[in-house]
Structures are given as C-alpha cells and as structure tokens.
PDB file of C-alpha atoms in Angstrom:
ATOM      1  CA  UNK A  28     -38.502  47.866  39.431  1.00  0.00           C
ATOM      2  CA  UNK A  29     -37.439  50.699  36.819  1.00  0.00           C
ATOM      3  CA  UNK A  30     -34.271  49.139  36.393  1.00  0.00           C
ATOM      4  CA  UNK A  31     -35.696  45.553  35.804  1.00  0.00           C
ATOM      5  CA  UNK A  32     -38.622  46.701  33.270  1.00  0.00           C
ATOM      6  CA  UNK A  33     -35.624  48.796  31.255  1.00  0.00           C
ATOM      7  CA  UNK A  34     -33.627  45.089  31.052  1.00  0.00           C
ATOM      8  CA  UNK A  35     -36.846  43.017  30.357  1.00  0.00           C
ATOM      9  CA  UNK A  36     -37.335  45.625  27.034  1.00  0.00           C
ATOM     10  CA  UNK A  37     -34.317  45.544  26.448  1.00  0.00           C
ATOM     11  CA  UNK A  38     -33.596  41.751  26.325  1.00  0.00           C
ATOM     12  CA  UNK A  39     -37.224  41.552  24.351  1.00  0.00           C
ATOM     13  CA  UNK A  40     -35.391  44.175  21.505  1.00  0.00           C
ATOM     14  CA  UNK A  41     -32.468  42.694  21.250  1.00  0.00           C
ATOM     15  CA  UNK A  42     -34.240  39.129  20.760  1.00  0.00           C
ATOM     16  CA  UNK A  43     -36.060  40.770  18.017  1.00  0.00           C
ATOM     17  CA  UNK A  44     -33.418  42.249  16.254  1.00  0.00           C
ATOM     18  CA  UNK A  45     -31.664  38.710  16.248  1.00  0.00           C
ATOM     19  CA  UNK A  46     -34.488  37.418  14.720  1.00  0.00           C
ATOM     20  CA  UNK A  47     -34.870  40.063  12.459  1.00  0.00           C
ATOM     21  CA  UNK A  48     -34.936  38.618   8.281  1.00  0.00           C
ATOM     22  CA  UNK A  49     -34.662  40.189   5.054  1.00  0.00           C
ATOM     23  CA  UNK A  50     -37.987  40.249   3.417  1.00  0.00           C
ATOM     24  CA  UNK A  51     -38.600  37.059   0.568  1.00  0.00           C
ATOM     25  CA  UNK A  52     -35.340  35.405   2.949  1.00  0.00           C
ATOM     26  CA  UNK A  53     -36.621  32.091   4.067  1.00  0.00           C
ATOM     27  CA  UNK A  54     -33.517  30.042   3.848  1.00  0.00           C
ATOM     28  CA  UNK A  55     -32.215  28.460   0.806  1.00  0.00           C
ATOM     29  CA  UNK A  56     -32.127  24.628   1.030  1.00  0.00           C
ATOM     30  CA  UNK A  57     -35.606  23.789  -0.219  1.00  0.00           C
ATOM     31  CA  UNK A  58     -34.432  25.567  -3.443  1.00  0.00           C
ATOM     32  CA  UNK A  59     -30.499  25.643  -3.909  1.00  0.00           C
ATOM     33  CA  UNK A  60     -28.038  22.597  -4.199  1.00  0.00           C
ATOM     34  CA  UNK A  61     -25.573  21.198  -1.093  1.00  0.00           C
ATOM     35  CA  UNK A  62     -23.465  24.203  -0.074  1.00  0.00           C
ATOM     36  CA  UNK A  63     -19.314  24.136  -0.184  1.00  0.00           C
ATOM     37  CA  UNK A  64     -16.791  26.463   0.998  1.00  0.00           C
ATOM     38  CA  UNK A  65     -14.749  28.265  -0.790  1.00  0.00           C
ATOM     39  CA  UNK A  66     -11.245  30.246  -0.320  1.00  0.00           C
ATOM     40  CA  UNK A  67     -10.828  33.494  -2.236  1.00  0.00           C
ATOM     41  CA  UNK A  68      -7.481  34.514  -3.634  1.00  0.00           C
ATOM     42  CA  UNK A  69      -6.451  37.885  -2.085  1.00  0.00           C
ATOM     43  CA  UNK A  70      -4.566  36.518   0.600  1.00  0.00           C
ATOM     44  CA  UNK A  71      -6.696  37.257   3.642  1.00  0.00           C
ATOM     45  CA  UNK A  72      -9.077  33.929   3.881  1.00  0.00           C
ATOM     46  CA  UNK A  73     -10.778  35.584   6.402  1.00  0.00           C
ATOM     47  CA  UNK A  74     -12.198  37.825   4.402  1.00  0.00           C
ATOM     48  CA  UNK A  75     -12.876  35.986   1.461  1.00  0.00           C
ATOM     49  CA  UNK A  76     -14.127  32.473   2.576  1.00  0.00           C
ATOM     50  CA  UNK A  77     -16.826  31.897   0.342  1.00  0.00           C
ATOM     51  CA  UNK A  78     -20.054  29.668   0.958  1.00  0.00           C
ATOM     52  CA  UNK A  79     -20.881  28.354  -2.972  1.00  0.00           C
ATOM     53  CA  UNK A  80     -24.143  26.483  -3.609  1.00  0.00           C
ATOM     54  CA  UNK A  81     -23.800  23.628  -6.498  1.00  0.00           C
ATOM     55  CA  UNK A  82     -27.122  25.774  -7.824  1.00  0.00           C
ATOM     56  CA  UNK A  83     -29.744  28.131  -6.873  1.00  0.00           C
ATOM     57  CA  UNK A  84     -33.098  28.331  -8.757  1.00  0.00           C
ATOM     58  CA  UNK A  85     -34.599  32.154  -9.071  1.00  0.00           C
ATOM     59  CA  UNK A  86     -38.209  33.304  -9.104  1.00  0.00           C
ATOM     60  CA  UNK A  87     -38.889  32.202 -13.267  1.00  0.00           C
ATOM     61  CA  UNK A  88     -37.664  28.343 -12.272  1.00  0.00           C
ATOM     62  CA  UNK A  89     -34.067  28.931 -13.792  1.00  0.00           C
ATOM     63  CA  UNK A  90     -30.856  27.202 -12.117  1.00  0.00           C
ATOM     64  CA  UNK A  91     -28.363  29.846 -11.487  1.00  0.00           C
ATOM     65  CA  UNK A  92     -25.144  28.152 -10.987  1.00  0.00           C
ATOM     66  CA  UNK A  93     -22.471  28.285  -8.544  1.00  0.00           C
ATOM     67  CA  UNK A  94     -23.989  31.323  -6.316  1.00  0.00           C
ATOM     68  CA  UNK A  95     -21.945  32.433  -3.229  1.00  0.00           C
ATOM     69  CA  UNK A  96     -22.123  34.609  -0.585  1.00  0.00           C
ATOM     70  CA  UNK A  97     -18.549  35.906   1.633  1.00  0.00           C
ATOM     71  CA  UNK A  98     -19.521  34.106   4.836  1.00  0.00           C
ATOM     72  CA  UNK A  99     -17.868  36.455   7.079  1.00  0.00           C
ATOM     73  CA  UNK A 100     -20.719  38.772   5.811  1.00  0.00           C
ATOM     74  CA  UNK A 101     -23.072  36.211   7.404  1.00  0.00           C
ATOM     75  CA  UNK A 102     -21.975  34.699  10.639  1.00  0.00           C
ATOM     76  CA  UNK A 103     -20.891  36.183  13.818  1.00  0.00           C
ATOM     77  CA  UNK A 104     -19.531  34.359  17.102  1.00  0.00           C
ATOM     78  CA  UNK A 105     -20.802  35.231  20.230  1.00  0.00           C
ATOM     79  CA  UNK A 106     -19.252  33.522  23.561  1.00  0.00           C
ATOM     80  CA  UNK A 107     -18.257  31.058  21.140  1.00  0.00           C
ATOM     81  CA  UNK A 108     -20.926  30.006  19.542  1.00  0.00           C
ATOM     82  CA  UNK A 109     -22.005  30.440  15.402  1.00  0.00           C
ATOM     83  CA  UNK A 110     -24.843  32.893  15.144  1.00  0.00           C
ATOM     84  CA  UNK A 111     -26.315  35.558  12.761  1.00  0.00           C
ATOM     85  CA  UNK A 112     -23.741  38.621  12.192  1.00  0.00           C
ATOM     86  CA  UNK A 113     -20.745  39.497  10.893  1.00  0.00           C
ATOM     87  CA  UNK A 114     -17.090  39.217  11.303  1.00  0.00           C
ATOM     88  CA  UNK A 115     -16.826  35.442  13.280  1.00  0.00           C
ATOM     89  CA  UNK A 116     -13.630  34.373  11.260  1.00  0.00           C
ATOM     90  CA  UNK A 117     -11.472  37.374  12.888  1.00  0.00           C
ATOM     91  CA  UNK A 118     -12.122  35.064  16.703  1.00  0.00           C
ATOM     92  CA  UNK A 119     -12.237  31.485  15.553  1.00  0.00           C
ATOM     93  CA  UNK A 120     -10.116  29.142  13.442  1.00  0.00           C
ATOM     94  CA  UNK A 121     -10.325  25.467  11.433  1.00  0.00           C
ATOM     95  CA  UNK A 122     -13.563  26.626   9.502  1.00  0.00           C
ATOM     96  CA  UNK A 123     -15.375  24.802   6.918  1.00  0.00           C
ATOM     97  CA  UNK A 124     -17.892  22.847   5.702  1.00  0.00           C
ATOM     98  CA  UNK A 125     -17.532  19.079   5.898  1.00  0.00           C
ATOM     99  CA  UNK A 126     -17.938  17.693   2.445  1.00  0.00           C
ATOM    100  CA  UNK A 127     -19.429  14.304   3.210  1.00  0.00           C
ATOM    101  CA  UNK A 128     -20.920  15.122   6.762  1.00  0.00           C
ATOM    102  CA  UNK A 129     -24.155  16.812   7.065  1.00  0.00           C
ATOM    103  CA  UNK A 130     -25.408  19.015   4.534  1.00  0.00           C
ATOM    104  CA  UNK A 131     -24.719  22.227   5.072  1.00  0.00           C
ATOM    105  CA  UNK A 132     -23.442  22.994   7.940  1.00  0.00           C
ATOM    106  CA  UNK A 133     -20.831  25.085   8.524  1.00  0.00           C
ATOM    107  CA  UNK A 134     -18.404  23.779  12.104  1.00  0.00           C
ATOM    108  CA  UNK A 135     -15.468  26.264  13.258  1.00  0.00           C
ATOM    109  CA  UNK A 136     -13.367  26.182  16.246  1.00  0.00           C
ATOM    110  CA  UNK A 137     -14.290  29.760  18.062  1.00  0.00           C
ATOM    111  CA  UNK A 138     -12.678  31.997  21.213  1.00  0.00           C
ATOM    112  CA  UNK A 139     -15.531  32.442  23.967  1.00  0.00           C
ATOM    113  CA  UNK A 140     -13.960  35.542  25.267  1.00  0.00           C
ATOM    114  CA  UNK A 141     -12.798  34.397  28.146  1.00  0.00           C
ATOM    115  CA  UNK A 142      -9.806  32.886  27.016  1.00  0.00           C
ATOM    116  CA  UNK A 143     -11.072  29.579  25.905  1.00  0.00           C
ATOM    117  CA  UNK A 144     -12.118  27.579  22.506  1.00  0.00           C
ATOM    118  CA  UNK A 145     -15.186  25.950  21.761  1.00  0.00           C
ATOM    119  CA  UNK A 146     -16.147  23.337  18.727  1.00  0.00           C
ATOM    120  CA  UNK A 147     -19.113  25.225  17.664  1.00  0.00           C
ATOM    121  CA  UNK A 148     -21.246  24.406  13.891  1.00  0.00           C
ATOM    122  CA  UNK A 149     -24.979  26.067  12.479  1.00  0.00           C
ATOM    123  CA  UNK A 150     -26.886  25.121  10.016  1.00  0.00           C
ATOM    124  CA  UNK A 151     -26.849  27.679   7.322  1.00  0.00           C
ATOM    125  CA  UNK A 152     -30.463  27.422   6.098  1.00  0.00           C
ATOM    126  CA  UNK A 153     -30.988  29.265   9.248  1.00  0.00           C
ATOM    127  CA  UNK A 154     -28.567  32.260   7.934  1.00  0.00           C
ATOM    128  CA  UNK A 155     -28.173  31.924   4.620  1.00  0.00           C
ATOM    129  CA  UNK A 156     -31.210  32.709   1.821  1.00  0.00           C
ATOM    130  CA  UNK A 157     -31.889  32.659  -1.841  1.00  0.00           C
ATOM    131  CA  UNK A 158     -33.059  35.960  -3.053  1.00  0.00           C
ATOM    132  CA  UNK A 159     -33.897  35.112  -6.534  1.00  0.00           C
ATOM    133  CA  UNK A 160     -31.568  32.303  -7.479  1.00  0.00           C
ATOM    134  CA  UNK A 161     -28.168  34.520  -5.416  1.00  0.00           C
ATOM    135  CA  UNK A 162     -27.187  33.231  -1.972  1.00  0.00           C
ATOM    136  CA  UNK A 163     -27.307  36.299   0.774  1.00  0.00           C
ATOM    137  CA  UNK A 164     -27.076  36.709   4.437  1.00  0.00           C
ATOM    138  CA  UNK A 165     -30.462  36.008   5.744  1.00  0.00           C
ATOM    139  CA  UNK A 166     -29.593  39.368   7.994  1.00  0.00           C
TER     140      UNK A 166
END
C-alpha cells in the first residue's frame, strides 16, 4: 500500500509539473501571425531551428515583427511523441512546419526509445506563448 500511495503522488507531481506555465503564457495564436520555421546559420540546425511568427502584438497593441523562439528550447520527445521540454531535435529527424498545411503545427519524425520511429506533430499554441509581443516556451 506504501509503495502504491508513493507512485499515485508521484504520478499526480509529475502531471503537474507537465502542466506547469509561465505566468501571463496562454499561448500565442489569438495574438501573433501563422508561425514558420526557421534554420539558423552556425552549422548545428539542431540547435538553432527557429520557430518565427509573421507578427506578435505586445501589451500597448503594437505589432512586433518577426519574433522567434529556438524551438529546441521548447519541445521535448518522449517515447516518441512532441511534448513540452527541451532538447527533442537531438532524437528525431525531418522537422518542420508545413507551410500550407495546418497552421502551426510543428510534425517531426522521432526515436521512441526502443529502437523505432514514429510520425509525431503538436500544435504549438499549446507550447509556445507571447510574453509581450516575443514568442517563448510556454515552460
């Protein structure tokens, strides 16, 4: 019974902490433009894939342009799968943001530990947030 309470708390903590948001981070697509991705140029796309909104508007109702936020500082896979975190594009492959498919959402081809790949995608308005017309990691 011990050991069964300690997992339920446990499970219930670590739920939380997934769920955990910054403070004023409530998404970003009811107030930025269509998202994009963008490669940086220091030769490691991993670490510099950029997500780039077309616009963000900040708290006085000004457009900031061209905002963006290093993905890999956003997204995590776990078991395959797209989630809140960090560090996905080090375990999965063919990343991106489909131009003329649904608006932002972000697809990638990811390792599920166990030796195999899964097509995986998230929406980013669940990750990504305006804080005050900049993109950041909803985390």
């Amino acid at each position: 019974m011990r050991f069964e309470t300690l997992s339920f708390v446990c499970g219930v903590a670590a739920a939380a902490a997934a769920t955990v948001r910054r403070d004023g981070c409530n998404g970003f697509a009811a107030s930025c433009g269509r998202a994009y991705a963008q490669n940086g140029t220091s030769g490691h796309v991993d670490a510099d894939l950029r997500v780039v909104a077309t616009y963000c508007t900040d708290e006085a109702g000004e457009r900031n342009y061209n905002p963006t936020v290093r993905i890999n500082d956003c997204l995590a896979n776990t078991f395959g799968q797209l989630t809140a975190g960090t560090g996905f594009a080090y375990s999965c492959h063919d990343y991106g943001i489909d131009p003329i498919g649904a608006k932002n959402v972000f697809h990638a081809t990811c390792g599920d530990g166990h030796g195999n790949e899964k097509q995986t995608q998230i929406d980013l308005n669940t990750i990504l947030c305006n804080l005050n017309g900049q993109l950041s990691c909803a985390h």
